[in-house]
mmCIF file of C-alpha atoms and ligand atoms in Angstrom:
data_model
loop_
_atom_site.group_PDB
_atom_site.id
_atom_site.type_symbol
_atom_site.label_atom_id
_atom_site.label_comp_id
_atom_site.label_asym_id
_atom_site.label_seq_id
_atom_site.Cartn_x
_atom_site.Cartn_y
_atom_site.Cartn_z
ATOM 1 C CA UNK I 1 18.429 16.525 -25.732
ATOM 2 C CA UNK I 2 19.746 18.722 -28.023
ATOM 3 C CA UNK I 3 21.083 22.936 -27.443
ATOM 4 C CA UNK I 4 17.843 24.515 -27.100
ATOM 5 C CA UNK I 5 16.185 21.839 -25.198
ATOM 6 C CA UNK I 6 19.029 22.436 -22.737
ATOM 7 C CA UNK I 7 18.744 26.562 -23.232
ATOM 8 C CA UNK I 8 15.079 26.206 -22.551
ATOM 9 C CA UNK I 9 15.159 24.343 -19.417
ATOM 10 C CA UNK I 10 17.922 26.884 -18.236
ATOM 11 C CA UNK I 11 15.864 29.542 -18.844
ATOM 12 C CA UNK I 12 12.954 27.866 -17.100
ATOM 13 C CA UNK I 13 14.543 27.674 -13.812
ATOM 14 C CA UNK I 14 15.728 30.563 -13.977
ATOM 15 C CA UNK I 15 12.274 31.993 -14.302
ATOM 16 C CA UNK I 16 11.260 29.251 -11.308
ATOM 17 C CA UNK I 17 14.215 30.710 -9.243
ATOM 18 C CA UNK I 18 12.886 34.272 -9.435
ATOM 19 C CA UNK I 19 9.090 33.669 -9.125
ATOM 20 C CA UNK I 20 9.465 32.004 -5.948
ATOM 21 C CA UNK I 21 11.113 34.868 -4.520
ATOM 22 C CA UNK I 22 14.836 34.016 -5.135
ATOM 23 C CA UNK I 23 18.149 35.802 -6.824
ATOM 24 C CA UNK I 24 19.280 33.673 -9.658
ATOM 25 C CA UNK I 25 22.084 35.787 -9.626
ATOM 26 C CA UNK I 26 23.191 35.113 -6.205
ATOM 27 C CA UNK I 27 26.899 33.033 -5.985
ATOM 28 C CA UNK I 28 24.759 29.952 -4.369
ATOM 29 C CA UNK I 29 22.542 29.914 -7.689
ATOM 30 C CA UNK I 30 24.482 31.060 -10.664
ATOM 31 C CA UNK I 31 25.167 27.406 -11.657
ATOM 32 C CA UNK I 32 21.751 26.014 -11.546
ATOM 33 C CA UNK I 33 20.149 26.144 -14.116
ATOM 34 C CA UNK I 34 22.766 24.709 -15.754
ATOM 35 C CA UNK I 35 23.343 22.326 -13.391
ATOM 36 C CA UNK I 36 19.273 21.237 -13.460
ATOM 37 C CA UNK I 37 19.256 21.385 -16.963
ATOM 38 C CA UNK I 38 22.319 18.748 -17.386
ATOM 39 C CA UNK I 39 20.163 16.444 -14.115
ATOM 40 C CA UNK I 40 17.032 16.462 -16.322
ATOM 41 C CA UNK I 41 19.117 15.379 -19.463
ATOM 42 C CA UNK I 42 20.077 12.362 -17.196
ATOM 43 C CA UNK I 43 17.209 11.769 -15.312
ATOM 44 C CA UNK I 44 14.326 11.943 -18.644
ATOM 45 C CA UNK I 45 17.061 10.277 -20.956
ATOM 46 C CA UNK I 46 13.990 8.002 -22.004
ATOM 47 C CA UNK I 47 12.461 10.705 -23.379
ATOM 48 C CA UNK I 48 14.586 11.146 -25.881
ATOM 49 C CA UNK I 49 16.444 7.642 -26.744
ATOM 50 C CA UNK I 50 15.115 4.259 -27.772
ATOM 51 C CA UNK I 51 15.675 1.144 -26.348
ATOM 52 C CA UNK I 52 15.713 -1.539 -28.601
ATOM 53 C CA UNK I 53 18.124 -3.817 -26.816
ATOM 54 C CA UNK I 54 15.772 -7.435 -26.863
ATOM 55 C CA UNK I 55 18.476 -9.541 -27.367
ATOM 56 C CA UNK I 56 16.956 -12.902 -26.966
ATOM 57 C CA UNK I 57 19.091 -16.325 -26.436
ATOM 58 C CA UNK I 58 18.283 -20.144 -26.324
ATOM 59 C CA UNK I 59 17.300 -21.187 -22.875
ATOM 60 C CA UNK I 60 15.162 -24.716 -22.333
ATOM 61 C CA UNK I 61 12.687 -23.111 -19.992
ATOM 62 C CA UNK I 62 9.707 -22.422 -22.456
ATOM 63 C CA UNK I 63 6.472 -22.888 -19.276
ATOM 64 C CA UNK I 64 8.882 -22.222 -16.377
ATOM 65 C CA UNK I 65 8.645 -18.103 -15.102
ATOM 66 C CA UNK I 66 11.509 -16.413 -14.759
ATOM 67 C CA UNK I 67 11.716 -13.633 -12.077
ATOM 68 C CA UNK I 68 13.801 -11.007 -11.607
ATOM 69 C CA UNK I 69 13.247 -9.750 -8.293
ATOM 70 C CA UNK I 70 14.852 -6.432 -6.749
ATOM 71 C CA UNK I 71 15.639 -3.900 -9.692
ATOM 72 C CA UNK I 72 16.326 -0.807 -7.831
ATOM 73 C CA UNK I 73 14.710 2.515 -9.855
ATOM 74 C CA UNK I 74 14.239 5.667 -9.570
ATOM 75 C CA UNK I 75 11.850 8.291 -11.454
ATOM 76 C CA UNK I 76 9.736 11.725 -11.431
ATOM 77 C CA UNK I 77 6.721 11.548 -10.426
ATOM 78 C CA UNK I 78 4.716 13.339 -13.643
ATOM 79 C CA UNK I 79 2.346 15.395 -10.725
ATOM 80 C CA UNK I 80 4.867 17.060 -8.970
ATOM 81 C CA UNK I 81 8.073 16.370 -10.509
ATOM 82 C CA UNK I 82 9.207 14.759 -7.332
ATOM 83 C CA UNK I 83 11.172 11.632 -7.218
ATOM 84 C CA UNK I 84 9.498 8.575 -6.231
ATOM 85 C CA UNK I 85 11.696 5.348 -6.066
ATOM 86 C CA UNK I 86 11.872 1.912 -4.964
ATOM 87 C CA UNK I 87 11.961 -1.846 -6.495
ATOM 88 C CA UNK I 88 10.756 -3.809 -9.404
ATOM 89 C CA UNK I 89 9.812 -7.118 -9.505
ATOM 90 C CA UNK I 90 9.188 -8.843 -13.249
ATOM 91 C CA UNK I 91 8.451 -12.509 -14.179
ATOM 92 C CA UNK I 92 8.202 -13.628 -17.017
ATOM 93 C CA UNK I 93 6.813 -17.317 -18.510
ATOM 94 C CA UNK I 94 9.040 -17.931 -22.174
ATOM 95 C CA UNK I 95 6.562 -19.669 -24.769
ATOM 96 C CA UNK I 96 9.383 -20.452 -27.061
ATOM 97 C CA UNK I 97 12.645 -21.084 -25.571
ATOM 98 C CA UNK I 98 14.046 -18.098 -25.548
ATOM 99 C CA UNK I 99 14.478 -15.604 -22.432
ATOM 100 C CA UNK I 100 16.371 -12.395 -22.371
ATOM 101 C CA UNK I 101 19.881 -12.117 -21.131
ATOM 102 C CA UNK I 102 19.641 -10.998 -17.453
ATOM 103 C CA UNK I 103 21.218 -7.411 -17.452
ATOM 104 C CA UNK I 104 18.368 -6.135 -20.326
ATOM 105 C CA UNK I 105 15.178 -6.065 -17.477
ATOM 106 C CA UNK I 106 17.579 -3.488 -15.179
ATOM 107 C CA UNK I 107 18.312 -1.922 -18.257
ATOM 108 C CA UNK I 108 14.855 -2.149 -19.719
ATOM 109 C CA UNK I 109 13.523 -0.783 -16.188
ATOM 110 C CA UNK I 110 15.789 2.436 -16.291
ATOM 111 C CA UNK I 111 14.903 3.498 -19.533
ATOM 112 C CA UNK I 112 10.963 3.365 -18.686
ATOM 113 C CA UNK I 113 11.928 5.080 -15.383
ATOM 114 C CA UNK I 114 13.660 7.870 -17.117
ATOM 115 C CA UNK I 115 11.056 10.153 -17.273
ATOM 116 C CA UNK I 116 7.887 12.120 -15.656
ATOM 117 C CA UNK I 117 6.060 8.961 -14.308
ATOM 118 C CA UNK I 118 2.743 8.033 -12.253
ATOM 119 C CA UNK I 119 3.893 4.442 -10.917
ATOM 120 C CA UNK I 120 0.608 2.462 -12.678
ATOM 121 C CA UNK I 121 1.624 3.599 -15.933
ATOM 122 C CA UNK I 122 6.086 2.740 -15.207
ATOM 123 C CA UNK I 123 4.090 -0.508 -14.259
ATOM 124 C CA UNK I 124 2.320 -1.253 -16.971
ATOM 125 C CA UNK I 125 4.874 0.343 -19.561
ATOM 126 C CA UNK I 126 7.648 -2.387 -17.790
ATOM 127 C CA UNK I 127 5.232 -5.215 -18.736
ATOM 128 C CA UNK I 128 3.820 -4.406 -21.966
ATOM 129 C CA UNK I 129 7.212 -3.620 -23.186
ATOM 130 C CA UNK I 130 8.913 -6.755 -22.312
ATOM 131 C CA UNK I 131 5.229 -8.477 -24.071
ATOM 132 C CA UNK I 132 5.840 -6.757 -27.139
ATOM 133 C CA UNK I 133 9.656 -7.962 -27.588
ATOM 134 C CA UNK I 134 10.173 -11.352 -26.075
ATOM 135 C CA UNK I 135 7.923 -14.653 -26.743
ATOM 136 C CA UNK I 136 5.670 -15.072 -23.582
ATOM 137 C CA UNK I 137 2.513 -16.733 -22.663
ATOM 138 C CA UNK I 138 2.712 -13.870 -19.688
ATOM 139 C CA UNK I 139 4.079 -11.577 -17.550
ATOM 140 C CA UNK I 140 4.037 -10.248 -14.499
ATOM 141 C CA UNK I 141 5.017 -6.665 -12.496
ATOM 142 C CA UNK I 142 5.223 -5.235 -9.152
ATOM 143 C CA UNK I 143 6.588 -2.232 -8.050
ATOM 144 C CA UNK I 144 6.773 -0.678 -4.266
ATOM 145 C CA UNK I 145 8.363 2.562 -4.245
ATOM 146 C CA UNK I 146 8.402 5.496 -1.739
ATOM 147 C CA UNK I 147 6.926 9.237 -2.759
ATOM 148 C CA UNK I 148 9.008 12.370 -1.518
ATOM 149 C CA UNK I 149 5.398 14.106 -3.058
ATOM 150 C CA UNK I 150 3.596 12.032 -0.075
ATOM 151 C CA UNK I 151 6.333 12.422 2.562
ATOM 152 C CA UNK I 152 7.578 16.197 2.163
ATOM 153 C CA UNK I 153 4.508 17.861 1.293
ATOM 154 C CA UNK I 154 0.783 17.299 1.137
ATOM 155 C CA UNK I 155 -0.356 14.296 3.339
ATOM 156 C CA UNK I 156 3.145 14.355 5.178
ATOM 157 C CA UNK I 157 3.177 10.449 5.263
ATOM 158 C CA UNK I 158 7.202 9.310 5.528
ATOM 159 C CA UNK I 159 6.293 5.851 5.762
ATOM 160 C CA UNK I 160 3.606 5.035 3.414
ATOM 161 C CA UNK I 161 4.928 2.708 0.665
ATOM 162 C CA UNK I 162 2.660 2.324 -2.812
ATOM 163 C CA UNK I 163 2.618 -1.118 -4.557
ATOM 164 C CA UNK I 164 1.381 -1.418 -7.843
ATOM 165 C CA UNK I 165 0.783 -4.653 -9.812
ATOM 166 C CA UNK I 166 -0.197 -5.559 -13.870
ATOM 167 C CA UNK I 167 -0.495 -8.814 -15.401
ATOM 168 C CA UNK I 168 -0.496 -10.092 -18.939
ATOM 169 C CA UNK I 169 -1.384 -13.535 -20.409
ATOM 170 C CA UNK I 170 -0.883 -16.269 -18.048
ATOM 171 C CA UNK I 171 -0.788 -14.175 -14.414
ATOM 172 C CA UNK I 172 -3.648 -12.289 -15.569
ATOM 173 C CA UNK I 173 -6.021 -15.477 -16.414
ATOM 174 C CA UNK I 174 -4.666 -18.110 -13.751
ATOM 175 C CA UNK I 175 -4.851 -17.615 -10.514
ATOM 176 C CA UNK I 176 -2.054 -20.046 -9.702
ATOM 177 C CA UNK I 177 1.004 -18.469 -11.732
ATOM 178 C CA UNK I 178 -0.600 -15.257 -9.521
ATOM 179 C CA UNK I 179 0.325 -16.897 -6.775
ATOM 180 C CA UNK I 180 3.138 -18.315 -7.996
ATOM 181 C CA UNK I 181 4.798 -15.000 -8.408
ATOM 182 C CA UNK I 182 3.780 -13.535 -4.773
ATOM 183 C CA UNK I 183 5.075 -16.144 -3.580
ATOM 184 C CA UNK I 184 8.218 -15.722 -5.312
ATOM 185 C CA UNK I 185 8.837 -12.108 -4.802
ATOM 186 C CA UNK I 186 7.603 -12.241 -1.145
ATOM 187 C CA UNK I 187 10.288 -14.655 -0.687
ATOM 188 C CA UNK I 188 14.139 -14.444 0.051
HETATM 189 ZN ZN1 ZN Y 201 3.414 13.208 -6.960
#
């Protein structure tokens, strides 16, 4: 984000602050919209970088899926701008012998999570991105996640969990590498 982007979300809360019936200018509040402005700079960094970090090496597993099970995230929800957070589970089938190096899905998953989010589309935007950039004949995504917009306000439910699921390729058409992958994220 560059100044202004910064000045104008600092000037935003402060606006927020006194609409809802607060003092900006009390001790307790002087700081934040400084302090919100330099969180949001953080927490929608995918807004405003690219991730280009495919790097692909040899592995002999072209056919066999490749799961990654566990990637802790956390993101905004794009409806309330509340956090909603949880796990990610991706598999992957290489068509050509090459996988990605294990670090880039957490990485990969962080980037798409940086930003105002419904959890379909982080879903979907975890998948298609890793289709675009890696040879596969498919791939698969879950995510569960908690909503503090479903447990602090509205419905009031604290222990409702959401899980999402989107399949390309191979998991989409055959019912068995569907299965395959439940199976394997269900599992310890
Ligand atoms: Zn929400």
């Amino acid at each position: 984000m560059n100044p202004e982007q910064i000045a104008q979300i600092e000037a935003a809360v402060t606006q927020i602050l006194t609409a809802v019936g607060e003092d900006p200018q009390r001790a307790g509040l002087i700081e934040t919209p400084q302090r919100v402005a330099r969180m949001y700079q953080e927490i929608f960094s995918g807004l405003t970088t690219d991730f280009d970090d495919f790097k692909l090496f040899d592995a002999g597993s072209a056919g066999e899926m490749v799961v990654v099970k566990d990637i802790h995230f956390y993101s905004m929800c794009e409806h309330h701008l509340l956090p909603f957070f949880g796990k990610v589970h991706i598999a992957y089938i290489p068509s050509e012998n090459k996988v990605l190096g294990l670090s880039k899905l957490p990485r990969l998953v962080e980037y798409c999570a940086k930003r105002p989010s419904v959890q379909e589309n982080l879903t979907r935007q975890i998948a298609e991105l890793i289709a675009e950039h890696v040879p596969v004949s498919g791939v698969a995504v879950s995510i569960e996640a908690k909503h503090l917009c479903m447990e602090m306000r509205g419905v009031r439910s604290p222990d409702s969990k959401t899980k999402t699921f989107f399949y390309l390729g191979a998991f989409k058409e055959d019912q068995e590498w569907k299965r395959d992958f439940l199976a394997a994220i269900n599992h310890d």
